[in-house]
């Protein structure tokens, strides 16, 4: 059982518009590798997300949320710290979160919340320090060949919610189900898989072999890979429904601040690649983000571009906890409590790629609908106008228009702001083999 907490939490100042009291619990859900544009409430036509679609109708949906990095470790570190990768330092598996980089569970714990996390990725295991601040932490080891939903994740989350009762709780729940291998139970695959005679099977090993030039896959195989991926989303959606039903049945949902997001998306040959981590295109950076709970307007759709680094300060403000100074993210509450105009002109950054020639060579900066890509090794720039070219196929960089120069200058300032000195760590042979099987080591 969680220890009983008598708190000043409920007496803290309240910032979420319309809230009469702080949420009794904050549940942050991250669904690994989930593309926003493969969900019904973001306009996808296939029935991948019936549960999430219904939840979105009761929530505020951020229609244009961008990840801080195209892969799991730096992205989740940004989610939990409110800092860009260069500020928290977790840009590779050889790094460990420095002790002076504080996390959401530490801030919630200091405010009197019990804190717990159940995760399903080695990238979130204690090896990298992202368990810091959680009083209870469970790592359910991922299995890329698993076909069943991650019931152990949901069961553990429900158990901890039940144990906390009405005591304030911050709970982080991470699902790995949508990540490759793209496999799910037959009843879900039957809903989505179309006739196909190629060799693609959706396995991580096969996709890595393609990346390494050992196997020839191409755009003609993309529909089958997408079918398999979509089936996995539908299975994940049903599993998430178990957790939501649990909260509803116990009368807990309406006094819970619930957030659903992801760390990154996935490529299906839109720019010639598969998996994720190597590029900064929208297929890997655009992520879902919805919030439901006390003071959060239901049915609200917000188009202002926001970043994953904004989640931490937003949750703190909604819980009445003062956010520390120096975060890269900002609270999004102004988007529904005021007009949010001051957030329209922000620059949003993404960085910390992996599995290229070196780590951290591709960067992107976005200002409103203009997005600039930069490769620090080649010196190449690519400029896209997302308002008319959301797929990023029409490069406007030739001729160096003034808008490109302005974005490049802003990116230079960001990169010159310094890099965190994250402690180094050595990887064991066993860990290297595991990371290779998951697609994280070449």
GROMACS .gro file of C-alpha atoms in nm:
model
  442
    1UNK     CA    1   0.000   0.000   0.000
    2UNK     CA    2   0.108   0.357  -0.056
    3UNK     CA    3   0.161   0.551   0.263
    4UNK     CA    4  -0.135   0.767   0.363
    5UNK     CA    5  -0.079   1.131   0.275
    6UNK     CA    6  -0.235   1.430   0.443
    7UNK     CA    7  -0.135   1.717   0.226
    8UNK     CA    8  -0.122   2.076   0.147
    9UNK     CA    9  -0.150   1.963  -0.214
   10UNK     CA   10  -0.517   2.051  -0.241
   11UNK     CA   11  -0.447   2.392  -0.092
   12UNK     CA   12  -0.195   2.484  -0.359
   13UNK     CA   13  -0.282   2.749  -0.614
   14UNK     CA   14  -0.484   2.611  -0.905
   15UNK     CA   15  -0.410   2.707  -1.262
   16UNK     CA   16  -0.617   2.482  -1.488
   17UNK     CA   17  -0.911   2.692  -1.600
   18UNK     CA   18  -1.233   2.602  -1.426
   19UNK     CA   19  -1.072   2.368  -1.172
   20UNK     CA   20  -1.217   2.381  -0.823
   21UNK     CA   21  -0.952   2.152  -0.675
   22UNK     CA   22  -0.630   1.981  -0.771
   23UNK     CA   23  -0.658   1.641  -0.939
   24UNK     CA   24  -0.641   1.356  -0.690
   25UNK     CA   25  -0.416   1.168  -0.926
   26UNK     CA   26  -0.214   1.245  -1.237
   27UNK     CA   27  -0.178   0.959  -1.486
   28UNK     CA   28   0.071   1.018  -1.767
   29UNK     CA   29   0.050   0.754  -2.042
   30UNK     CA   30   0.313   0.722  -2.313
   31UNK     CA   31   0.245   0.481  -2.601
   32UNK     CA   32   0.580   0.419  -2.764
   33UNK     CA   33   0.615   0.473  -3.142
   34UNK     CA   34   0.259   0.599  -3.191
   35UNK     CA   35   0.205   0.829  -3.490
   36UNK     CA   36  -0.062   1.095  -3.446
   37UNK     CA   37  -0.176   1.063  -3.807
   38UNK     CA   38  -0.270   0.696  -3.757
   39UNK     CA   39  -0.539   0.781  -3.502
   40UNK     CA   40  -0.902   0.855  -3.580
   41UNK     CA   41  -0.919   1.174  -3.374
   42UNK     CA   42  -0.635   1.311  -3.586
   43UNK     CA   43  -0.822   1.233  -3.908
   44UNK     CA   44  -0.714   0.877  -3.987
   45UNK     CA   45  -0.984   0.690  -4.177
   46UNK     CA   46  -0.908   0.339  -4.051
   47UNK     CA   47  -1.066   0.229  -3.720
   48UNK     CA   48  -0.743   0.206  -3.520
   49UNK     CA   49  -0.840   0.405  -3.211
   50UNK     CA   50  -1.206   0.375  -3.110
   51UNK     CA   51  -1.130   0.408  -2.738
   52UNK     CA   52  -0.891   0.698  -2.781
   53UNK     CA   53  -1.130   0.870  -3.020
   54UNK     CA   54  -1.401   0.862  -2.754
   55UNK     CA   55  -1.156   0.985  -2.492
   56UNK     CA   56  -1.047   1.268  -2.722
   57UNK     CA   57  -1.407   1.390  -2.743
   58UNK     CA   58  -1.393   1.443  -2.365
   59UNK     CA   59  -1.046   1.601  -2.374
   60UNK     CA   60  -0.844   1.892  -2.501
   61UNK     CA   61  -0.649   1.770  -2.803
   62UNK     CA   62  -0.326   1.936  -2.913
   63UNK     CA   63  -0.341   1.886  -3.289
   64UNK     CA   64   0.021   1.977  -3.363
   65UNK     CA   65   0.253   1.831  -3.099
   66UNK     CA   66   0.620   1.774  -3.184
   67UNK     CA   67   0.864   1.541  -3.016
   68UNK     CA   68   1.201   1.667  -2.900
   69UNK     CA   69   1.380   1.367  -3.052
   70UNK     CA   70   1.301   1.083  -3.295
   71UNK     CA   71   1.381   0.800  -3.053
   72UNK     CA   72   1.286   0.670  -2.714
   73UNK     CA   73   1.558   0.758  -2.462
   74UNK     CA   74   1.611   1.130  -2.527
   75UNK     CA   75   1.243   1.183  -2.603
   76UNK     CA   76   1.120   1.033  -2.276
   77UNK     CA   77   1.391   1.219  -2.086
   78UNK     CA   78   1.247   1.539  -2.236
   79UNK     CA   79   0.895   1.432  -2.137
   80UNK     CA   80   1.001   1.376  -1.776
   81UNK     CA   81   1.232   1.678  -1.737
   82UNK     CA   82   1.081   1.951  -1.956
   83UNK     CA   83   1.424   1.995  -2.116
   84UNK     CA   84   1.553   1.947  -2.469
   85UNK     CA   85   1.805   1.663  -2.515
   86UNK     CA   86   2.105   1.893  -2.520
   87UNK     CA   87   1.992   2.027  -2.181
   88UNK     CA   88   1.928   1.693  -2.009
   89UNK     CA   89   2.219   1.516  -2.184
   90UNK     CA   90   2.061   1.175  -2.252
   91UNK     CA   91   2.150   1.170  -2.621
   92UNK     CA   92   2.292   0.816  -2.634
   93UNK     CA   93   2.295   0.490  -2.443
   94UNK     CA   94   2.637   0.580  -2.307
   95UNK     CA   95   2.487   0.860  -2.096
   96UNK     CA   96   2.316   0.873  -1.758
   97UNK     CA   97   2.091   1.149  -1.624
   98UNK     CA   98   2.298   1.387  -1.413
   99UNK     CA   99   2.193   1.428  -1.049
  100UNK     CA  100   2.120   1.797  -1.096
  101UNK     CA  101   1.859   1.725  -1.365
  102UNK     CA  102   1.531   1.697  -1.180
  103UNK     CA  103   1.229   1.502  -1.299
  104UNK     CA  104   0.850   1.514  -1.279
  105UNK     CA  105   0.826   1.245  -1.010
  106UNK     CA  106   1.073   1.437  -0.794
  107UNK     CA  107   0.868   1.755  -0.817
  108UNK     CA  108   0.543   1.568  -0.751
  109UNK     CA  109   0.698   1.377  -0.462
  110UNK     CA  110   0.824   1.700  -0.307
  111UNK     CA  111   0.466   1.834  -0.327
  112UNK     CA  112   0.333   1.533  -0.135
  113UNK     CA  113   0.225   1.299  -0.413
  114UNK     CA  114   0.300   0.930  -0.408
  115UNK     CA  115   0.489   0.846  -0.728
  116UNK     CA  116   0.497   0.526  -0.932
  117UNK     CA  117   0.593   0.411  -1.280
  118UNK     CA  118   0.547   0.095  -1.482
  119UNK     CA  119   0.744   0.091  -1.808
  120UNK     CA  120   0.821  -0.151  -2.088
  121UNK     CA  121   1.144  -0.037  -2.250
  122UNK     CA  122   1.508  -0.076  -2.156
  123UNK     CA  123   1.543   0.291  -2.254
  124UNK     CA  124   1.333   0.376  -1.947
  125UNK     CA  125   1.496   0.127  -1.712
  126UNK     CA  126   1.704   0.237  -1.412
  127UNK     CA  127   2.016   0.206  -1.628
  128UNK     CA  128   1.969   0.566  -1.743
  129UNK     CA  129   1.839   0.730  -1.426
  130UNK     CA  130   1.484   0.790  -1.544
  131UNK     CA  131   1.351   0.598  -1.242
  132UNK     CA  132   1.470   0.882  -1.021
  133UNK     CA  133   1.196   1.019  -0.797
  134UNK     CA  134   0.960   0.724  -0.835
  135UNK     CA  135   0.883   0.561  -0.501
  136UNK     CA  136   0.761   0.254  -0.686
  137UNK     CA  137   0.911   0.155  -1.020
  138UNK     CA  138   0.862  -0.157  -1.228
  139UNK     CA  139   1.030  -0.237  -1.557
  140UNK     CA  140   0.841  -0.504  -1.752
  141UNK     CA  141   1.099  -0.625  -2.002
  142UNK     CA  142   0.995  -0.574  -2.362
  143UNK     CA  143   0.974  -0.863  -2.606
  144UNK     CA  144   0.982  -0.757  -2.971
  145UNK     CA  145   0.819  -1.084  -3.076
  146UNK     CA  146   0.527  -1.054  -2.836
  147UNK     CA  147   0.185  -1.083  -2.994
  148UNK     CA  148  -0.038  -1.033  -2.688
  149UNK     CA  149  -0.120  -0.692  -2.538
  150UNK     CA  150   0.081  -0.572  -2.237
  151UNK     CA  151  -0.172  -0.672  -1.975
  152UNK     CA  152   0.099  -0.671  -1.707
  153UNK     CA  153   0.147  -0.296  -1.759
  154UNK     CA  154  -0.224  -0.225  -1.721
  155UNK     CA  155  -0.264  -0.463  -1.426
  156UNK     CA  156   0.022  -0.296  -1.239
  157UNK     CA  157  -0.112   0.052  -1.309
  158UNK     CA  158  -0.460  -0.044  -1.182
  159UNK     CA  159  -0.311  -0.205  -0.872
  160UNK     CA  160  -0.119   0.108  -0.778
  161UNK     CA  161  -0.417   0.336  -0.846
  162UNK     CA  162  -0.633   0.113  -0.628
  163UNK     CA  163  -0.371   0.110  -0.351
  164UNK     CA  164  -0.342   0.489  -0.348
  165UNK     CA  165  -0.716   0.537  -0.320
  166UNK     CA  166  -0.790   0.905  -0.266
  167UNK     CA  167  -0.430   0.989  -0.174
  168UNK     CA  168  -0.259   1.206  -0.438
  169UNK     CA  169  -0.071   0.994  -0.690
  170UNK     CA  170   0.151   1.067  -0.988
  171UNK     CA  171   0.161   0.759  -1.210
  172UNK     CA  172   0.362   0.714  -1.529
  173UNK     CA  173   0.247   0.430  -1.755
  174UNK     CA  174   0.452   0.334  -2.061
  175UNK     CA  175   0.340   0.086  -2.327
  176UNK     CA  176   0.572  -0.064  -2.590
  177UNK     CA  177   0.303  -0.249  -2.784
  178UNK     CA  178   0.299  -0.039  -3.104
  179UNK     CA  179   0.678  -0.061  -3.145
  180UNK     CA  180   0.812  -0.320  -3.390
  181UNK     CA  181   0.776  -0.614  -3.425
  182UNK     CA  182   0.442  -0.522  -3.581
  183UNK     CA  183   0.253  -0.822  -3.450
  184UNK     CA  184  -0.078  -0.856  -3.268
  185UNK     CA  185  -0.345  -1.115  -3.201
  186UNK     CA  186  -0.509  -1.266  -3.513
  187UNK     CA  187  -0.843  -1.097  -3.449
  188UNK     CA  188  -0.675  -0.757  -3.484
  189UNK     CA  189  -0.466  -0.850  -3.785
  190UNK     CA  190  -0.780  -0.983  -3.953
  191UNK     CA  191  -0.931  -0.635  -3.927
  192UNK     CA  192  -0.647  -0.462  -4.112
  193UNK     CA  193  -0.428  -0.693  -4.320
  194UNK     CA  194  -0.501  -0.681  -4.692
  195UNK     CA  195  -0.388  -0.939  -4.950
  196UNK     CA  196  -0.010  -0.926  -4.989
  197UNK     CA  197   0.246  -1.151  -5.157
  198UNK     CA  198   0.572  -0.986  -5.053
  199UNK     CA  199   0.832  -1.081  -4.794
  200UNK     CA  200   0.770  -0.811  -4.532
  201UNK     CA  201   0.672  -0.955  -4.195
  202UNK     CA  202   0.695  -0.647  -3.974
  203UNK     CA  203   0.978  -0.784  -3.762
  204UNK     CA  204   1.243  -0.553  -3.619
  205UNK     CA  205   1.514  -0.789  -3.743
  206UNK     CA  206   1.388  -0.767  -4.100
  207UNK     CA  207   1.354  -0.388  -4.090
  208UNK     CA  208   1.707  -0.358  -3.953
  209UNK     CA  209   1.833  -0.587  -4.227
  210UNK     CA  210   1.676  -0.354  -4.481
  211UNK     CA  211   1.844  -0.055  -4.317
  212UNK     CA  212   2.178  -0.231  -4.338
  213UNK     CA  213   2.134  -0.318  -4.706
  214UNK     CA  214   2.102  -0.690  -4.639
  215UNK     CA  215   1.739  -0.713  -4.749
  216UNK     CA  216   1.551  -0.528  -5.020
  217UNK     CA  217   1.224  -0.379  -4.905
  218UNK     CA  218   1.060  -0.080  -5.066
  219UNK     CA  219   0.757   0.143  -5.097
  220UNK     CA  220   0.559  -0.151  -5.240
  221UNK     CA  221   0.592  -0.325  -4.904
  222UNK     CA  222   0.479  -0.020  -4.707
  223UNK     CA  223   0.104  -0.098  -4.719
  224UNK     CA  224   0.159  -0.436  -4.555
  225UNK     CA  225   0.383  -0.286  -4.286
  226UNK     CA  226   0.122  -0.016  -4.223
  227UNK     CA  227  -0.153  -0.280  -4.198
  228UNK     CA  228   0.046  -0.463  -3.933
  229UNK     CA  229   0.125  -0.141  -3.749
  230UNK     CA  230  -0.239  -0.031  -3.753
  231UNK     CA  231  -0.353  -0.367  -3.615
  232UNK     CA  232  -0.114  -0.316  -3.325
  233UNK     CA  233  -0.260   0.027  -3.257
  234UNK     CA  234  -0.611  -0.119  -3.242
  235UNK     CA  235  -0.495  -0.387  -2.998
  236UNK     CA  236  -0.321  -0.122  -2.788
  237UNK     CA  237  -0.637   0.091  -2.797
  238UNK     CA  238  -0.844  -0.192  -2.653
  239UNK     CA  239  -0.588  -0.252  -2.380
  240UNK     CA  240  -0.594   0.115  -2.289
  241UNK     CA  241  -0.971   0.078  -2.269
  242UNK     CA  242  -0.923  -0.160  -1.976
  243UNK     CA  243  -0.743   0.109  -1.779
  244UNK     CA  244  -1.002   0.374  -1.863
  245UNK     CA  245  -1.289   0.141  -1.773
  246UNK     CA  246  -1.122   0.074  -1.437
  247UNK     CA  247  -1.106   0.446  -1.361
  248UNK     CA  248  -1.467   0.504  -1.471
  249UNK     CA  249  -1.609   0.211  -1.277
  250UNK     CA  250  -1.446   0.333  -0.955
  251UNK     CA  251  -1.560   0.690  -1.008
  252UNK     CA  252  -1.199   0.806  -1.036
  253UNK     CA  253  -1.182   0.934  -1.391
  254UNK     CA  254  -1.326   1.279  -1.338
  255UNK     CA  255  -1.085   1.372  -1.057
  256UNK     CA  256  -0.786   1.232  -1.250
  257UNK     CA  257  -0.567   1.444  -1.474
  258UNK     CA  258  -0.509   1.201  -1.761
  259UNK     CA  259  -0.254   1.266  -2.034
  260UNK     CA  260  -0.192   1.043  -2.336
  261UNK     CA  261   0.105   1.100  -2.564
  262UNK     CA  262   0.395   0.925  -2.739
  263UNK     CA  263   0.769   0.965  -2.772
  264UNK     CA  264   0.794   0.952  -3.153
  265UNK     CA  265   0.632   0.806  -3.464
  266UNK     CA  266   0.754   0.564  -3.729
  267UNK     CA  267   0.868   0.572  -4.093
  268UNK     CA  268   0.707   0.375  -4.373
  269UNK     CA  269   0.924   0.482  -4.668
  270UNK     CA  270   0.783   0.838  -4.680
  271UNK     CA  271   1.143   0.953  -4.721
  272UNK     CA  272   1.296   0.618  -4.804
  273UNK     CA  273   1.339   0.482  -4.453
  274UNK     CA  274   1.180   0.255  -4.196
  275UNK     CA  275   1.169   0.242  -3.815
  276UNK     CA  276   1.273   0.572  -3.649
  277UNK     CA  277   1.565   0.757  -3.494
  278UNK     CA  278   1.760   0.868  -3.801
  279UNK     CA  279   1.560   1.163  -3.937
  280UNK     CA  280   1.357   1.460  -3.815
  281UNK     CA  281   1.064   1.436  -4.058
  282UNK     CA  282   0.704   1.472  -3.942
  283UNK     CA  283   0.636   1.098  -3.963
  284UNK     CA  284   0.871   1.050  -3.667
  285UNK     CA  285   0.821   1.382  -3.487
  286UNK     CA  286   0.446   1.443  -3.490
  287UNK     CA  287   0.294   1.279  -3.183
  288UNK     CA  288  -0.050   1.263  -3.019
  289UNK     CA  289  -0.120   1.471  -2.710
  290UNK     CA  290  -0.449   1.491  -2.524
  291UNK     CA  291  -0.540   1.598  -2.171
  292UNK     CA  292  -0.855   1.518  -1.975
  293UNK     CA  293  -0.937   1.615  -1.618
  294UNK     CA  294  -1.025   1.891  -1.374
  295UNK     CA  295  -1.012   2.229  -1.545
  296UNK     CA  296  -0.938   2.082  -1.889
  297UNK     CA  297  -1.207   2.186  -2.141
  298UNK     CA  298  -1.374   1.883  -2.304
  299UNK     CA  299  -1.395   1.869  -2.681
  300UNK     CA  300  -1.140   2.146  -2.736
  301UNK     CA  301  -0.905   2.125  -3.038
  302UNK     CA  302  -0.595   2.345  -3.033
  303UNK     CA  303  -0.387   2.396  -3.347
  304UNK     CA  304  -0.099   2.593  -3.193
  305UNK     CA  305   0.230   2.402  -3.241
  306UNK     CA  306   0.357   2.266  -2.909
  307UNK     CA  307   0.643   2.045  -2.793
  308UNK     CA  308   0.680   1.736  -2.579
  309UNK     CA  309   0.892   1.947  -2.341
  310UNK     CA  310   0.572   2.138  -2.257
  311UNK     CA  311   0.409   1.839  -2.087
  312UNK     CA  312   0.606   1.862  -1.761
  313UNK     CA  313   0.534   2.230  -1.683
  314UNK     CA  314   0.171   2.181  -1.788
  315UNK     CA  315   0.117   1.892  -1.547
  316UNK     CA  316   0.284   2.081  -1.266
  317UNK     CA  317   0.068   2.386  -1.316
  318UNK     CA  318  -0.251   2.182  -1.338
  319UNK     CA  319  -0.158   2.017  -1.007
  320UNK     CA  320  -0.089   2.354  -0.846
  321UNK     CA  321   0.285   2.290  -0.821
  322UNK     CA  322   0.524   2.571  -0.906
  323UNK     CA  323   0.742   2.473  -1.200
  324UNK     CA  324   1.115   2.528  -1.146
  325UNK     CA  325   1.293   2.796  -1.341
  326UNK     CA  326   1.501   2.709  -1.643
  327UNK     CA  327   1.274   2.457  -1.816
  328UNK     CA  328   1.265   2.462  -2.195
  329UNK     CA  329   0.896   2.377  -2.195
  330UNK     CA  330   0.614   2.609  -2.103
  331UNK     CA  331   0.273   2.541  -1.951
  332UNK     CA  332   0.005   2.496  -2.214
  333UNK     CA  333  -0.277   2.599  -1.981
  334UNK     CA  334  -0.277   2.945  -2.136
  335UNK     CA  335  -0.400   2.786  -2.460
  336UNK     CA  336  -0.736   2.707  -2.301
  337UNK     CA  337  -0.747   2.954  -2.010
  338UNK     CA  338  -0.650   3.257  -2.220
  339UNK     CA  339  -0.600   3.313  -2.590
  340UNK     CA  340  -0.254   3.156  -2.591
  341UNK     CA  341  -0.126   3.405  -2.846
  342UNK     CA  342   0.214   3.431  -2.681
  343UNK     CA  343   0.282   3.067  -2.773
  344UNK     CA  344   0.217   3.115  -3.145
  345UNK     CA  345   0.561   3.250  -3.231
  346UNK     CA  346   0.777   3.002  -3.042
  347UNK     CA  347   1.065   2.814  -3.198
  348UNK     CA  348   1.043   2.439  -3.148
  349UNK     CA  349   1.352   2.218  -3.172
  350UNK     CA  350   1.422   1.849  -3.231
  351UNK     CA  351   1.760   1.677  -3.210
  352UNK     CA  352   1.956   1.376  -3.086
  353UNK     CA  353   1.917   1.128  -3.374
  354UNK     CA  354   2.086   0.790  -3.356
  355UNK     CA  355   2.194   0.505  -3.588
  356UNK     CA  356   2.347   0.748  -3.836
  357UNK     CA  357   2.723   0.776  -3.900
  358UNK     CA  358   2.742   0.946  -3.561
  359UNK     CA  359   2.486   1.028  -3.296
  360UNK     CA  360   2.319   1.368  -3.288
  361UNK     CA  361   2.390   1.498  -3.639
  362UNK     CA  362   2.041   1.587  -3.760
  363UNK     CA  363   1.849   1.878  -3.613
  364UNK     CA  364   1.528   2.061  -3.690
  365UNK     CA  365   1.383   2.395  -3.590
  366UNK     CA  366   1.027   2.500  -3.651
  367UNK     CA  367   0.861   2.843  -3.644
  368UNK     CA  368   0.488   2.831  -3.705
  369UNK     CA  369   0.454   2.638  -4.034
  370UNK     CA  370   0.813   2.669  -4.153
  371UNK     CA  371   1.051   2.388  -4.062
  372UNK     CA  372   1.425   2.374  -4.124
  373UNK     CA  373   1.630   2.053  -4.120
  374UNK     CA  374   2.007   2.066  -4.073
  375UNK     CA  375   2.279   1.800  -4.096
  376UNK     CA  376   2.587   1.912  -3.905
  377UNK     CA  377   2.821   1.671  -4.090
  378UNK     CA  378   2.717   1.758  -4.445
  379UNK     CA  379   2.616   2.116  -4.372
  380UNK     CA  380   2.296   2.055  -4.571
  381UNK     CA  381   1.979   2.253  -4.501
  382UNK     CA  382   1.626   2.158  -4.606
  383UNK     CA  383   1.333   2.397  -4.568
  384UNK     CA  384   0.965   2.302  -4.578
  385UNK     CA  385   0.636   2.487  -4.548
  386UNK     CA  386   0.413   2.246  -4.353
  387UNK     CA  387   0.099   2.446  -4.428
  388UNK     CA  388   0.108   2.344  -4.796
  389UNK     CA  389   0.354   2.055  -4.785
  390UNK     CA  390   0.285   1.855  -4.467
  391UNK     CA  391   0.470   1.554  -4.609
  392UNK     CA  392   0.793   1.756  -4.649
  393UNK     CA  393   0.865   1.678  -5.012
  394UNK     CA  394   0.914   2.025  -5.163
  395UNK     CA  395   1.249   2.158  -5.041
  396UNK     CA  396   1.254   2.539  -5.043
  397UNK     CA  397   1.614   2.581  -4.929
  398UNK     CA  398   1.762   2.650  -5.273
  399UNK     CA  399   1.849   3.015  -5.301
  400UNK     CA  400   1.857   3.055  -4.922
  401UNK     CA  401   1.539   3.256  -4.877
  402UNK     CA  402   1.537   3.500  -4.582
  403UNK     CA  403   1.311   3.272  -4.383
  404UNK     CA  404   1.572   2.997  -4.403
  405UNK     CA  405   1.849   3.227  -4.283
  406UNK     CA  406   1.638   3.338  -3.988
  407UNK     CA  407   1.565   2.978  -3.888
  408UNK     CA  408   1.931   2.883  -3.931
  409UNK     CA  409   2.033   3.169  -3.703
  410UNK     CA  410   1.784   3.056  -3.441
  411UNK     CA  411   1.912   2.700  -3.464
  412UNK     CA  412   2.269   2.825  -3.425
  413UNK     CA  413   2.169   3.012  -3.109
  414UNK     CA  414   2.003   2.700  -2.974
  415UNK     CA  415   2.307   2.484  -3.042
  416UNK     CA  416   2.539   2.745  -2.892
  417UNK     CA  417   2.342   2.740  -2.568
  418UNK     CA  418   2.556   2.453  -2.446
  419UNK     CA  419   2.525   2.081  -2.386
  420UNK     CA  420   2.462   1.915  -2.050
  421UNK     CA  421   2.750   1.715  -1.910
  422UNK     CA  422   2.566   1.388  -1.856
  423UNK     CA  423   2.776   1.120  -1.684
  424UNK     CA  424   2.899   0.839  -1.907
  425UNK     CA  425   2.822   0.472  -1.855
  426UNK     CA  426   2.961   0.151  -2.001
  427UNK     CA  427   2.737  -0.092  -2.186
  428UNK     CA  428   2.775  -0.462  -2.114
  429UNK     CA  429   2.785  -0.713  -2.398
  430UNK     CA  430   2.447  -0.843  -2.283
  431UNK     CA  431   2.300  -0.493  -2.298
  432UNK     CA  432   2.448  -0.430  -2.642
  433UNK     CA  433   2.292  -0.753  -2.772
  434UNK     CA  434   1.956  -0.654  -2.628
  435UNK     CA  435   1.969  -0.305  -2.777
  436UNK     CA  436   2.072  -0.448  -3.113
  437UNK     CA  437   1.771  -0.680  -3.112
  438UNK     CA  438   1.547  -0.381  -3.045
  439UNK     CA  439   1.698  -0.179  -3.329
  440UNK     CA  440   1.888   0.071  -3.113
  441UNK     CA  441   2.245  -0.039  -3.185
  442UNK     CA  442   2.395  -0.085  -3.531
   0.00000   0.00000   0.00000
